[in-house]
Amino acid sequence: MSELTPRQRKSLIAPIVRNPFVHPGLNIGICRVLEFILVGIFLLPFRLLSIIFFTLLAALISSCALCCQSNRDDEPLGGCAKAMKGPVRILVRIILFSFGFHWVTVKGKIAKPKEAPFVVLAPHSSFMDVFLLSCTRLVSGVSRKENKSIPIIGSILAICDPIYVSRTNAESRKKTVELIKQRAYNPGKWPQTMIFPEGTCTNRQCLITFKGGPFIPGRSIQPVVIKYKNHLDTYSWVPSGLKATTLFWLILLRLHHRVEIEFLPVYHPSEEEQQNSRIFAANVRQVMARALNVPITDHTYEDCQLMVAAAKNNLPKNSGVVEYNKISEKL
């Protein structure tokens, strides 16, 4: 058997960055157990009643406001639906308060839609991320098509004027790009659109490869970073980690959650970046990684899918995490 070349030996070395799709683990001490017990006894019943009531109220208002609206993707919501966005945002903030997000620290200047039609948020780690931005405004977004049919939540999501995408359907992804371009070229017509460029949830220990979606039009964007300040990670919703229901209860059982949202300066792409969305995305990711003080990796959403497939076939989960973007570029 021939000896491996230096390049081949280098490719066999495990990446320095830890697997971004693995939960870092919970280190629950006596004080934390005591907190869970006390919150469970004295606060949990009131929190649940509050969340249920205000979620149903938000869904009812959204459903009534949307009943006379068309289902066209190329036209923004108007009339009653547009007017009801403000009340729904207030209700979503009350729901967040009920979860224990009593106040959220907001830093930086929030750009207007005409200055930056898109807000790119990273790292994406929790189902709470999308609601946290409602502390400042109710923005639109790109969401999985399956979310549209979720009872109650689907109607609240719909009033935000989202772009629905099926990640497994090539035609749907193509249509999504066209809708993103349409919003980029008509910033005054559409609400500001929030996109998670990583395309999946990670454990926040690095920034994985950004998808090209919001960068393809070559328009100015505003990077936004989110930082969960609590030491106990009850937020990361990753393939090799806690289930969503477990995270839901752990979040509810915390007395208070410390979160910081920082709006970075609007990023204006150069001529080269306008022509090449991959360079644009990579440079914005570098800016956000510096703000977060975390490394970047070549992992992608495809790594996440490979990891899930490996687990289903009784293989070590890490065997599917290969930094897909790096391999695809070399091939």
PDB file of C-alpha atoms in Angstrom, residues 45-166:
ATOM      1  CA  PRO A  45     -48.832  27.330  35.849  1.00  0.00           C
ATOM      2  CA  PHE A  46     -49.137  31.098  35.296  1.00  0.00           C
ATOM      3  CA  ARG A  47     -46.592  31.030  32.466  1.00  0.00           C
ATOM      4  CA  LEU A  48     -48.449  28.239  30.658  1.00  0.00           C
ATOM      5  CA  LEU A  49     -51.815  29.980  30.990  1.00  0.00           C
ATOM      6  CA  SER A  50     -50.321  33.238  29.732  1.00  0.00           C
ATOM      7  CA  ILE A  51     -48.592  31.601  26.756  1.00  0.00           C
ATOM      8  CA  ILE A  52     -51.707  29.657  25.739  1.00  0.00           C
ATOM      9  CA  PHE A  53     -54.049  32.657  26.088  1.00  0.00           C
ATOM     10  CA  PHE A  54     -51.910  35.196  24.226  1.00  0.00           C
ATOM     11  CA  THR A  55     -50.883  32.692  21.530  1.00  0.00           C
ATOM     12  CA  LEU A  56     -54.547  31.897  20.826  1.00  0.00           C
ATOM     13  CA  LEU A  57     -55.363  35.599  20.827  1.00  0.00           C
ATOM     14  CA  ALA A  58     -52.536  36.359  18.374  1.00  0.00           C
ATOM     15  CA  ALA A  59     -53.678  33.482  16.150  1.00  0.00           C
ATOM     16  CA  LEU A  60     -57.284  34.693  16.234  1.00  0.00           C
ATOM     17  CA  ILE A  61     -56.329  38.261  15.304  1.00  0.00           C
ATOM     18  CA  SER A  62     -54.032  36.976  12.536  1.00  0.00           C
ATOM     19  CA  SER A  63     -56.677  34.631  11.109  1.00  0.00           C
ATOM     20  CA  CYS A  64     -59.332  37.361  11.064  1.00  0.00           C
ATOM     21  CA  ALA A  65     -56.936  39.835   9.450  1.00  0.00           C
ATOM     22  CA  LEU A  66     -55.905  37.341   6.766  1.00  0.00           C
ATOM     23  CA  CYS A  67     -59.363  36.062   5.840  1.00  0.00           C
ATOM     24  CA  CYS A  68     -59.858  38.662   3.087  1.00  0.00           C
ATOM     25  CA  GLN A  69     -56.295  38.510   1.759  1.00  0.00           C
ATOM     26  CA  SER A  70     -55.218  36.768  -1.439  1.00  0.00           C
ATOM     27  CA  ASN A  71     -52.659  33.947  -1.324  1.00  0.00           C
ATOM     28  CA  ARG A  72     -50.368  35.551  -3.899  1.00  0.00           C
ATOM     29  CA  ASP A  73     -46.668  35.433  -3.080  1.00  0.00           C
ATOM     30  CA  ASP A  74     -45.794  38.404  -5.287  1.00  0.00           C
ATOM     31  CA  GLU A  75     -47.928  40.960  -3.427  1.00  0.00           C
ATOM     32  CA  PRO A  76     -47.415  42.247   0.146  1.00  0.00           C
ATOM     33  CA  LEU A  77     -50.201  42.181   2.708  1.00  0.00           C
ATOM     34  CA  GLY A  78     -52.297  45.315   2.924  1.00  0.00           C
ATOM     35  CA  GLY A  79     -55.356  46.757   4.612  1.00  0.00           C
ATOM     36  CA  CYS A  80     -56.429  45.107   7.860  1.00  0.00           C
ATOM     37  CA  ALA A  81     -53.638  42.496   7.784  1.00  0.00           C
ATOM     38  CA  LYS A  82     -50.978  45.189   7.608  1.00  0.00           C
ATOM     39  CA  ALA A  83     -52.655  47.186  10.381  1.00  0.00           C
ATOM     40  CA  MET A  84     -52.785  44.156  12.690  1.00  0.00           C
ATOM     41  CA  LYS A  85     -49.033  43.528  12.571  1.00  0.00           C
ATOM     42  CA  GLY A  86     -48.481  45.998  15.414  1.00  0.00           C
ATOM     43  CA  PRO A  87     -50.903  44.348  17.867  1.00  0.00           C
ATOM     44  CA  VAL A  88     -49.593  40.889  16.962  1.00  0.00           C
ATOM     45  CA  ARG A  89     -46.014  42.042  17.649  1.00  0.00           C
ATOM     46  CA  ILE A  90     -47.066  43.242  21.109  1.00  0.00           C
ATOM     47  CA  LEU A  91     -48.712  39.890  21.822  1.00  0.00           C
ATOM     48  CA  VAL A  92     -45.592  38.004  20.691  1.00  0.00           C
ATOM     49  CA  ARG A  93     -43.505  40.156  23.066  1.00  0.00           C
ATOM     50  CA  ILE A  94     -45.869  39.249  25.937  1.00  0.00           C
ATOM     51  CA  ILE A  95     -45.453  35.561  25.050  1.00  0.00           C
ATOM     52  CA  LEU A  96     -41.671  35.988  25.183  1.00  0.00           C
ATOM     53  CA  PHE A  97     -42.003  37.651  28.578  1.00  0.00           C
ATOM     54  CA  SER A  98     -44.033  34.642  29.762  1.00  0.00           C
ATOM     55  CA  PHE A  99     -41.168  32.353  28.709  1.00  0.00           C
ATOM     56  CA  GLY A 100     -38.778  34.294  30.932  1.00  0.00           C
ATOM     57  CA  PHE A 101     -37.305  36.710  28.376  1.00  0.00           C
ATOM     58  CA  HIS A 102     -38.167  39.662  30.584  1.00  0.00           C
ATOM     59  CA  TRP A 103     -35.925  42.105  28.798  1.00  0.00           C
ATOM     60  CA  VAL A 104     -33.729  41.783  25.744  1.00  0.00           C
ATOM     61  CA  THR A 105     -30.643  43.964  25.334  1.00  0.00           C
ATOM     62  CA  VAL A 106     -30.624  45.584  21.885  1.00  0.00           C
ATOM     63  CA  LYS A 107     -27.435  47.196  20.576  1.00  0.00           C
ATOM     64  CA  GLY A 108     -26.670  49.094  17.407  1.00  0.00           C
ATOM     65  CA  LYS A 109     -28.785  51.098  14.974  1.00  0.00           C
ATOM     66  CA  ILE A 110     -31.725  49.405  13.278  1.00  0.00           C
ATOM     67  CA  ALA A 111     -31.697  50.129   9.549  1.00  0.00           C
ATOM     68  CA  LYS A 112     -34.840  51.046   7.641  1.00  0.00           C
ATOM     69  CA  PRO A 113     -36.104  48.683   4.883  1.00  0.00           C
ATOM     70  CA  LYS A 114     -34.961  51.104   2.158  1.00  0.00           C
ATOM     71  CA  GLU A 115     -31.431  51.127   3.617  1.00  0.00           C
ATOM     72  CA  ALA A 116     -31.262  47.322   3.944  1.00  0.00           C
ATOM     73  CA  PRO A 117     -34.133  45.206   2.553  1.00  0.00           C
ATOM     74  CA  PHE A 118     -32.695  42.126   4.274  1.00  0.00           C
ATOM     75  CA  VAL A 119     -31.641  41.327   7.833  1.00  0.00           C
ATOM     76  CA  VAL A 120     -29.352  38.294   8.138  1.00  0.00           C
ATOM     77  CA  LEU A 121     -29.365  36.762  11.598  1.00  0.00           C
ATOM     78  CA  ALA A 122     -26.775  34.343  13.000  1.00  0.00           C
ATOM     79  CA  PRO A 123     -26.056  32.063  14.668  1.00  0.00           C
ATOM     80  CA  HIS A 124     -29.381  30.262  14.294  1.00  0.00           C
ATOM     81  CA  SER A 125     -29.700  27.816  17.173  1.00  0.00           C
ATOM     82  CA  SER A 126     -33.220  27.875  18.589  1.00  0.00           C
ATOM     83  CA  PHE A 127     -36.882  28.040  17.698  1.00  0.00           C
ATOM     84  CA  MET A 128     -36.928  31.149  19.926  1.00  0.00           C
ATOM     85  CA  ASP A 129     -34.674  33.117  17.548  1.00  0.00           C
ATOM     86  CA  VAL A 130     -37.438  34.157  15.189  1.00  0.00           C
ATOM     87  CA  PHE A 131     -39.546  35.544  18.041  1.00  0.00           C
ATOM     88  CA  LEU A 132     -36.724  37.483  19.694  1.00  0.00           C
ATOM     89  CA  LEU A 133     -36.436  39.925  16.806  1.00  0.00           C
ATOM     90  CA  SER A 134     -40.063  40.912  17.474  1.00  0.00           C
ATOM     91  CA  CYS A 135     -38.697  42.909  20.409  1.00  0.00           C
ATOM     92  CA  THR A 136     -37.733  45.530  17.834  1.00  0.00           C
ATOM     93  CA  ARG A 137     -40.148  44.945  14.927  1.00  0.00           C
ATOM     94  CA  LEU A 138     -42.292  42.285  13.269  1.00  0.00           C
ATOM     95  CA  VAL A 139     -40.248  41.415  10.191  1.00  0.00           C
ATOM     96  CA  SER A 140     -40.924  39.035   7.342  1.00  0.00           C
ATOM     97  CA  GLY A 141     -38.799  35.931   6.814  1.00  0.00           C
ATOM     98  CA  VAL A 142     -38.073  32.755   4.890  1.00  0.00           C
ATOM     99  CA  SER A 143     -39.772  29.742   6.429  1.00  0.00           C
ATOM    100  CA  ARG A 144     -40.187  26.043   5.723  1.00  0.00           C
ATOM    101  CA  LYS A 145     -43.326  25.355   3.715  1.00  0.00           C
ATOM    102  CA  GLU A 146     -44.378  22.799   6.350  1.00  0.00           C
ATOM    103  CA  ASN A 147     -44.687  25.578   8.962  1.00  0.00           C
ATOM    104  CA  LYS A 148     -47.592  27.065   7.033  1.00  0.00           C
ATOM    105  CA  SER A 149     -49.858  24.167   8.017  1.00  0.00           C
ATOM    106  CA  ILE A 150     -48.997  24.143  11.739  1.00  0.00           C
ATOM    107  CA  PRO A 151     -52.197  24.902  13.684  1.00  0.00           C
ATOM    108  CA  ILE A 152     -52.251  28.315  15.407  1.00  0.00           C
ATOM    109  CA  ILE A 153     -48.549  29.061  14.743  1.00  0.00           C
ATOM    110  CA  GLY A 154     -49.137  28.953  10.974  1.00  0.00           C
ATOM    111  CA  SER A 155     -51.574  31.876  11.020  1.00  0.00           C
ATOM    112  CA  ILE A 156     -49.273  34.004  13.222  1.00  0.00           C
ATOM    113  CA  LEU A 157     -46.426  33.265  10.821  1.00  0.00           C
ATOM    114  CA  ALA A 158     -48.570  34.136   7.783  1.00  0.00           C
ATOM    115  CA  ILE A 159     -49.255  37.703   8.972  1.00  0.00           C
ATOM    116  CA  CYS A 160     -45.502  38.371   8.807  1.00  0.00           C
ATOM    117  CA  ASP A 161     -45.547  38.091   4.984  1.00  0.00           C
ATOM    118  CA  PRO A 162     -43.062  35.191   4.845  1.00  0.00           C
ATOM    119  CA  ILE A 163     -41.519  33.455   1.848  1.00  0.00           C
ATOM    120  CA  TYR A 164     -42.264  29.738   2.051  1.00  0.00           C
ATOM    121  CA  VAL A 165     -39.699  27.262   0.751  1.00  0.00           C
ATOM    122  CA  SER A 166     -39.459  23.491   0.475  1.00  0.00           C
TER     123      SER A 166
END
